[in-house]
Amino acid sequence: MKTSTCLIILFTIVCFCATPTHAKKNSLKKTQSKILTGEALKACLQNTFNRRMKLTSISEIDSNAVATFRDKVKKTESKVKIGENIPNSSAKVAAIYTGKNTVTIEEKKQRFVVPLRVYQEELPPSNLKKFDLVKLNFEQTDIRSVLLFLSELTGENLIIDNIVRGDVTVISPSRITQNEAIKIIYSVLKMNGFTIVRNGKTAEVIRSGEAIYYPITTSTKPVKENEVNDLIRAQMIFPKYIPAYKIEEFINKMLTKGAGRVIVDNYGNNLIIIDTGTNIKRLMKIIEIID
């Protein structure tokens, strides 16, 4: 009887040793997944979810909060509302907090929070080539993070005034050229009352209304294509027939609020328009028509 028992034990040991290593690991994982409960299970589910999925944005569509997830493996994006399952996963959205920029995920009766990463992975690396495309995806992001992105694109040293603060949202559905991205960020600055003034190799970010006190670009020639943006500049106008003060009266209401100004020289019958490059080009066309 003892001999037969020993033979059974020996046979079991031999069979276990002969089992492939990967089969043992899979068996061990299944056993562990059954054993995990509570906080351990939640941590395991959260780590697995974060390795596979990325929360890219939180928005509101028709008064309904919507979260956008990106599948890191399949490279696809899905918009999901509260209570809906997240594609390519066994999880669903339990809650969306637009104010906190977080989404609560529910999986296997466990809940965990996924935060929206404020500083995006789309930040271009230092070896970014001139013609590489970039993606703007900032949801309620500190404007200073957006300026850091701009600095990487332009290669400029930015000096940012302490008053430059606030959260902004910039979303582009597809990748765009670097020049397009730069112009969009300039527009974001204008909408928030800021501009950039260049001085040598540095660029200062200031309030748009204070640009008049800085060495801004001044030109007597028509606005070039690369100057058509939302940065503040100065343009000298020399009317042929209409008095300069009449033109001032005409265009005053079309200046950019809080930033645009007109300085008139009645003796020389000329004027200087201080405004964004985009608006100056528009005003010059109007002046050309009426003069």
Short mmCIF file of C-alpha atoms in Angstrom, two decimals:
data_model
loop_
_atom_site.label_atom_id
_atom_site.label_comp_id
_atom_site.label_asym_id
_atom_site.label_seq_id
_atom_site.Cartn_x
_atom_site.Cartn_y
_atom_site.Cartn_z
CA MET A 1 0.00 0.00 0.00
CA LYS A 2 2.83 2.38 0.88
CA THR A 3 4.60 1.58 -2.39
CA SER A 4 1.50 2.44 -4.49
CA THR A 5 1.05 5.75 -2.62
CA CYS A 6 4.67 6.69 -3.27
CA LEU A 7 4.24 5.85 -6.96
CA ILE A 8 1.16 8.15 -7.20
CA ILE A 9 3.00 11.04 -5.55
CA LEU A 10 6.02 10.53 -7.84
CA PHE A 11 3.77 10.43 -10.92
CA THR A 12 2.10 13.72 -9.86
CA ILE A 13 5.47 15.44 -9.42
CA VAL A 14 6.67 14.25 -12.84
CA CYS A 15 3.45 15.47 -14.53
CA PHE A 16 3.73 18.91 -12.91
CA CYS A 17 7.35 19.27 -13.96
CA ALA A 18 6.44 18.27 -17.51
CA THR A 19 3.73 20.98 -17.75
CA PRO A 20 4.84 23.94 -19.94
CA THR A 21 5.95 27.04 -18.03
CA HIS A 22 3.45 29.37 -19.72
CA ALA A 23 0.60 27.02 -18.75
CA LYS A 24 1.71 27.17 -15.11
CA LYS A 25 1.80 30.98 -15.23
CA ASN A 26 -1.65 31.21 -16.79
CA SER A 27 -3.01 28.85 -14.20
CA LEU A 28 -1.36 30.92 -11.47
CA LYS A 29 -2.83 34.17 -12.86
CA LYS A 30 -6.32 32.69 -12.97
CA THR A 31 -5.94 31.53 -9.40
CA GLN A 32 -4.67 34.98 -8.31
CA SER A 33 -7.51 36.82 -10.09
CA LYS A 34 -10.01 34.70 -8.17
CA ILE A 35 -8.25 35.40 -4.91
CA LEU A 36 -7.98 39.22 -5.37
CA THR A 37 -10.77 41.17 -3.66
CA GLY A 38 -11.43 44.68 -2.38
CA GLU A 39 -8.64 47.26 -2.79
CA ALA A 40 -6.24 44.72 -4.32
CA LEU A 41 -8.72 43.86 -7.07
CA LYS A 42 -9.51 47.54 -7.68
CA ALA A 43 -5.80 48.40 -8.00
CA CYS A 44 -5.29 45.50 -10.43
CA LEU A 45 -8.27 46.56 -12.58
CA GLN A 46 -7.16 50.21 -12.55
CA ASN A 47 -3.60 49.38 -13.64
CA THR A 48 -4.86 47.13 -16.42
CA PHE A 49 -7.32 49.81 -17.60
CA ASN A 50 -4.68 52.59 -17.63
CA ARG A 51 -2.26 50.43 -19.60
CA ARG A 52 -4.90 49.88 -22.29
CA MET A 53 -7.05 53.05 -22.29
CA LYS A 54 -6.30 56.78 -22.07
CA LEU A 55 -8.77 59.52 -21.15
CA THR A 56 -8.14 62.24 -23.78
CA SER A 57 -10.93 64.76 -23.17
CA ILE A 58 -14.07 65.63 -21.22
CA SER A 59 -16.75 67.75 -22.85
CA GLU A 60 -20.45 68.55 -22.78
CA ILE A 61 -22.71 67.74 -25.76
CA ASP A 62 -26.38 68.74 -25.56
CA SER A 63 -26.07 69.19 -21.77
CA ASN A 64 -24.70 65.62 -21.45
CA ALA A 65 -21.20 65.01 -20.14
CA VAL A 66 -19.10 62.98 -22.58
CA ALA A 67 -15.69 61.37 -22.03
CA THR A 68 -13.37 60.45 -24.90
CA PHE A 69 -11.14 57.39 -24.46
CA ARG A 70 -8.29 56.30 -26.71
CA ASP A 71 -7.42 52.64 -27.10
CA LYS A 72 -3.61 52.59 -26.93
CA VAL A 73 -3.45 49.22 -28.70
CA LYS A 74 -5.98 49.66 -31.51
CA LYS A 75 -5.30 53.43 -31.81
CA THR A 76 -9.03 54.24 -31.89
CA GLU A 77 -11.06 56.84 -29.98
CA SER A 78 -14.57 56.48 -28.55
CA LYS A 79 -16.95 59.01 -26.99
CA VAL A 80 -18.83 57.53 -24.02
CA LYS A 81 -21.64 58.91 -21.86
CA ILE A 82 -22.52 58.02 -18.26
CA GLY A 83 -23.77 54.43 -17.97
CA GLU A 84 -22.33 53.34 -21.32
CA ASN A 85 -19.72 50.62 -21.77
CA ILE A 86 -16.27 51.63 -22.99
CA PRO A 87 -15.47 49.87 -26.30
CA ASN A 88 -12.69 47.25 -26.24
CA SER A 89 -12.95 46.86 -22.46
CA SER A 90 -15.19 45.30 -19.82
CA ALA A 91 -15.59 48.64 -18.01
CA LYS A 92 -18.29 51.30 -18.15
CA VAL A 93 -18.51 54.98 -17.22
CA ALA A 94 -20.16 55.43 -13.82
CA ALA A 95 -19.74 59.23 -13.51
CA ILE A 96 -18.15 62.20 -15.28
CA TYR A 97 -17.04 65.28 -13.33
CA THR A 98 -16.36 68.14 -15.77
CA GLY A 99 -15.33 70.48 -12.95
CA LYS A 100 -12.72 68.09 -11.57
CA ASN A 101 -11.70 66.66 -14.98
CA THR A 102 -12.15 63.09 -13.74
CA VAL A 103 -14.15 60.04 -14.80
CA THR A 104 -15.29 57.27 -12.45
CA ILE A 105 -14.97 53.80 -14.03
CA GLU A 106 -16.89 50.70 -12.91
CA GLU A 107 -15.59 47.21 -13.64
CA LYS A 108 -16.45 43.94 -11.91
CA LYS A 109 -18.42 45.89 -9.26
CA GLN A 110 -15.29 47.89 -8.44
CA ARG A 111 -15.00 51.66 -8.97
CA PHE A 112 -11.88 53.74 -9.56
CA VAL A 113 -11.17 57.29 -10.77
CA VAL A 114 -9.33 58.16 -13.98
CA PRO A 115 -8.03 61.79 -14.20
CA LEU A 116 -7.70 63.77 -17.41
CA ARG A 117 -4.02 64.38 -18.02
CA VAL A 118 -3.67 68.16 -18.30
CA TYR A 119 -0.36 68.22 -20.17
CA GLN A 120 -0.87 66.14 -23.30
CA GLU A 121 1.44 63.51 -24.77
CA GLU A 122 1.29 65.46 -28.04
CA LEU A 123 4.02 67.80 -26.76
CA PRO A 124 6.56 67.64 -29.61
CA PRO A 125 9.97 66.18 -28.80
CA SER A 126 13.13 68.24 -29.27
CA ASN A 127 13.88 66.43 -32.56
CA LEU A 128 10.57 67.48 -34.12
CA LYS A 129 11.09 68.17 -37.81
CA LYS A 130 9.84 71.32 -39.51
CA PHE A 131 7.13 69.56 -41.51
CA ASP A 132 5.95 67.10 -38.84
CA LEU A 133 2.27 67.38 -37.93
CA VAL A 134 1.13 68.00 -34.35
CA LYS A 135 -2.16 67.66 -32.49
CA LEU A 136 -3.68 70.26 -30.17
CA ASN A 137 -5.75 68.68 -27.44
CA PHE A 138 -6.04 70.85 -24.33
CA GLU A 139 -9.22 70.59 -22.24
CA GLN A 140 -9.47 73.26 -19.52
CA THR A 141 -5.68 73.48 -19.41
CA ASP A 142 -3.56 76.10 -17.67
CA ILE A 143 -2.59 78.64 -20.35
CA ARG A 144 1.03 78.37 -19.19
CA SER A 145 1.10 74.72 -20.28
CA VAL A 146 -0.15 75.81 -23.71
CA LEU A 147 2.62 78.43 -23.83
CA LEU A 148 5.17 75.73 -22.99
CA PHE A 149 3.83 73.81 -25.99
CA LEU A 150 4.23 76.99 -28.11
CA SER A 151 7.81 77.42 -26.93
CA GLU A 152 8.60 73.87 -28.08
CA LEU A 153 7.08 74.64 -31.51
CA THR A 154 8.82 77.98 -32.11
CA GLY A 155 12.06 77.32 -30.23
CA GLU A 156 11.75 80.73 -28.54
CA ASN A 157 12.51 81.64 -24.95
CA LEU A 158 9.23 82.89 -23.49
CA ILE A 159 9.11 85.40 -20.62
CA ILE A 160 5.63 85.18 -19.11
CA ASP A 161 4.12 87.98 -17.03
CA ASN A 162 2.62 86.94 -13.69
CA ILE A 163 -0.79 88.22 -14.83
CA VAL A 164 -0.90 85.60 -17.62
CA ARG A 165 -3.19 83.05 -15.98
CA GLY A 166 -6.36 81.10 -16.70
CA ASP A 167 -7.60 77.85 -18.21
CA VAL A 168 -8.16 77.44 -21.94
CA THR A 169 -9.59 74.75 -24.22
CA VAL A 170 -8.07 73.98 -27.63
CA ILE A 171 -9.20 70.87 -29.51
CA SER A 172 -8.27 69.87 -33.05
CA PRO A 173 -9.89 66.66 -34.36
CA SER A 174 -6.91 65.84 -36.56
CA ARG A 175 -3.22 66.61 -36.74
CA ILE A 176 -2.27 69.99 -38.25
CA THR A 177 0.91 71.73 -39.39
CA GLN A 178 3.11 73.47 -36.86
CA ASN A 179 2.40 76.89 -38.40
CA GLU A 180 -1.35 76.28 -38.10
CA ALA A 181 -0.90 75.23 -34.47
CA ILE A 182 1.13 78.38 -33.72
CA LYS A 183 -1.55 80.62 -35.26
CA ILE A 184 -4.28 78.88 -33.25
CA ILE A 185 -2.37 79.45 -30.00
CA TYR A 186 -1.89 83.13 -30.94
CA SER A 187 -5.68 83.34 -31.37
CA VAL A 188 -6.19 81.73 -27.96
CA LEU A 189 -3.92 84.38 -26.42
CA LYS A 190 -5.89 87.17 -28.13
CA MET A 191 -9.22 85.78 -26.90
CA ASN A 192 -7.85 85.86 -23.35
CA GLY A 193 -6.45 89.40 -23.69
CA PHE A 194 -2.76 88.52 -24.14
CA THR A 195 -0.17 88.89 -26.87
CA ILE A 196 3.52 88.23 -27.57
CA VAL A 197 6.12 90.95 -28.10
CA ARG A 198 9.50 89.90 -29.47
CA ASN A 199 12.75 91.49 -28.42
CA GLY A 200 15.84 89.85 -29.89
CA LYS A 201 15.93 86.15 -29.05
CA THR A 202 13.30 86.42 -26.34
CA ALA A 203 9.53 86.83 -26.53
CA GLU A 204 7.44 88.39 -23.76
CA VAL A 205 3.84 87.38 -23.07
CA ILE A 206 1.92 90.45 -21.85
CA ARG A 207 -1.54 92.02 -21.83
CA SER A 208 -2.61 93.08 -25.31
CA GLY A 209 -3.42 96.62 -24.15
CA GLU A 210 0.16 97.14 -22.91
CA ALA A 211 1.80 96.26 -26.23
CA ILE A 212 1.91 99.95 -27.20
CA TYR A 213 4.62 100.47 -24.58
CA TYR A 214 6.85 97.75 -26.04
CA PRO A 215 9.00 97.64 -29.21
CA ILE A 216 6.32 96.08 -31.41
CA THR A 217 6.79 95.48 -35.12
CA THR A 218 5.99 98.62 -37.13
CA SER A 219 5.67 98.65 -40.91
CA THR A 220 4.76 101.04 -43.73
CA LYS A 221 4.28 98.22 -46.24
CA PRO A 222 1.21 95.97 -46.65
CA VAL A 223 0.86 93.10 -44.18
CA LYS A 224 2.73 90.02 -45.40
CA GLU A 225 1.13 86.59 -45.40
CA ASN A 226 3.32 85.36 -42.54
CA GLU A 227 2.25 88.42 -40.48
CA VAL A 228 -1.46 87.61 -40.72
CA ASN A 229 -1.96 86.38 -37.16
CA ASP A 230 -3.44 87.56 -33.86
CA LEU A 231 -0.28 89.16 -32.45
CA ILE A 232 -0.20 92.92 -31.89
CA ARG A 233 1.77 95.01 -34.40
CA ALA A 234 1.74 98.59 -35.73
CA GLN A 235 0.98 99.79 -39.26
CA MET A 236 1.52 103.26 -40.72
CA ILE A 237 -1.13 104.44 -43.20
CA PHE A 238 -0.74 107.36 -45.63
CA PRO A 239 -4.17 108.35 -47.01
CA LYS A 240 -4.20 110.01 -50.43
CA TYR A 241 -7.42 111.99 -50.31
CA ILE A 242 -9.33 111.53 -47.03
CA PRO A 243 -8.06 113.36 -43.91
CA ALA A 244 -6.44 111.02 -41.41
CA TYR A 245 -8.81 112.06 -38.59
CA LYS A 246 -11.81 111.04 -40.75
CA ILE A 247 -10.34 107.56 -41.19
CA GLU A 248 -9.80 107.35 -37.42
CA GLU A 249 -13.48 108.11 -36.83
CA PHE A 250 -14.46 105.50 -39.39
CA ILE A 251 -12.32 102.57 -38.15
CA ASN A 252 -12.41 103.19 -34.38
CA LYS A 253 -15.36 100.84 -33.87
CA MET A 254 -13.63 98.06 -35.83
CA LEU A 255 -10.52 97.87 -33.66
CA THR A 256 -9.84 94.85 -31.44
CA LYS A 257 -11.44 95.54 -28.06
CA GLY A 258 -8.93 96.32 -25.33
CA ALA A 259 -5.95 96.19 -27.68
CA GLY A 260 -6.56 98.23 -30.85
CA ARG A 261 -5.59 101.92 -31.01
CA VAL A 262 -5.16 104.65 -33.64
CA ILE A 263 -2.63 107.48 -33.44
CA VAL A 264 -3.25 110.36 -35.88
CA ASP A 265 -0.69 112.82 -37.25
CA ASN A 266 -2.80 115.69 -38.61
CA TYR A 267 0.24 117.65 -39.86
CA GLY A 268 1.55 114.88 -42.04
CA ASN A 269 -1.95 113.43 -42.66
CA ASN A 270 -1.00 109.90 -41.67
CA LEU A 271 -1.98 107.54 -38.90
CA ILE A 272 -0.65 104.52 -37.05
CA ILE A 273 -2.94 101.57 -36.38
CA ILE A 274 -1.99 99.32 -33.45
CA ASP A 275 -3.87 96.02 -33.64
CA THR A 276 -3.48 92.36 -34.56
CA GLY A 277 -1.95 91.55 -37.93
CA THR A 278 -5.21 89.90 -39.00
CA ASN A 279 -7.33 92.93 -38.19
CA ILE A 280 -4.84 95.42 -39.65
CA LYS A 281 -4.96 93.62 -43.01
CA ARG A 282 -8.77 93.83 -42.95
CA LEU A 283 -8.72 97.54 -42.05
CA MET A 284 -6.17 98.33 -44.75
CA LYS A 285 -8.44 96.82 -47.40
CA ILE A 286 -11.35 98.94 -46.11
CA ILE A 287 -9.22 102.11 -46.11
CA GLU A 288 -8.02 101.35 -49.64
CA ILE A 289 -11.62 101.12 -50.83
CA ILE A 290 -12.88 104.33 -49.18
CA ASP A 291 -9.78 106.42 -49.97
#
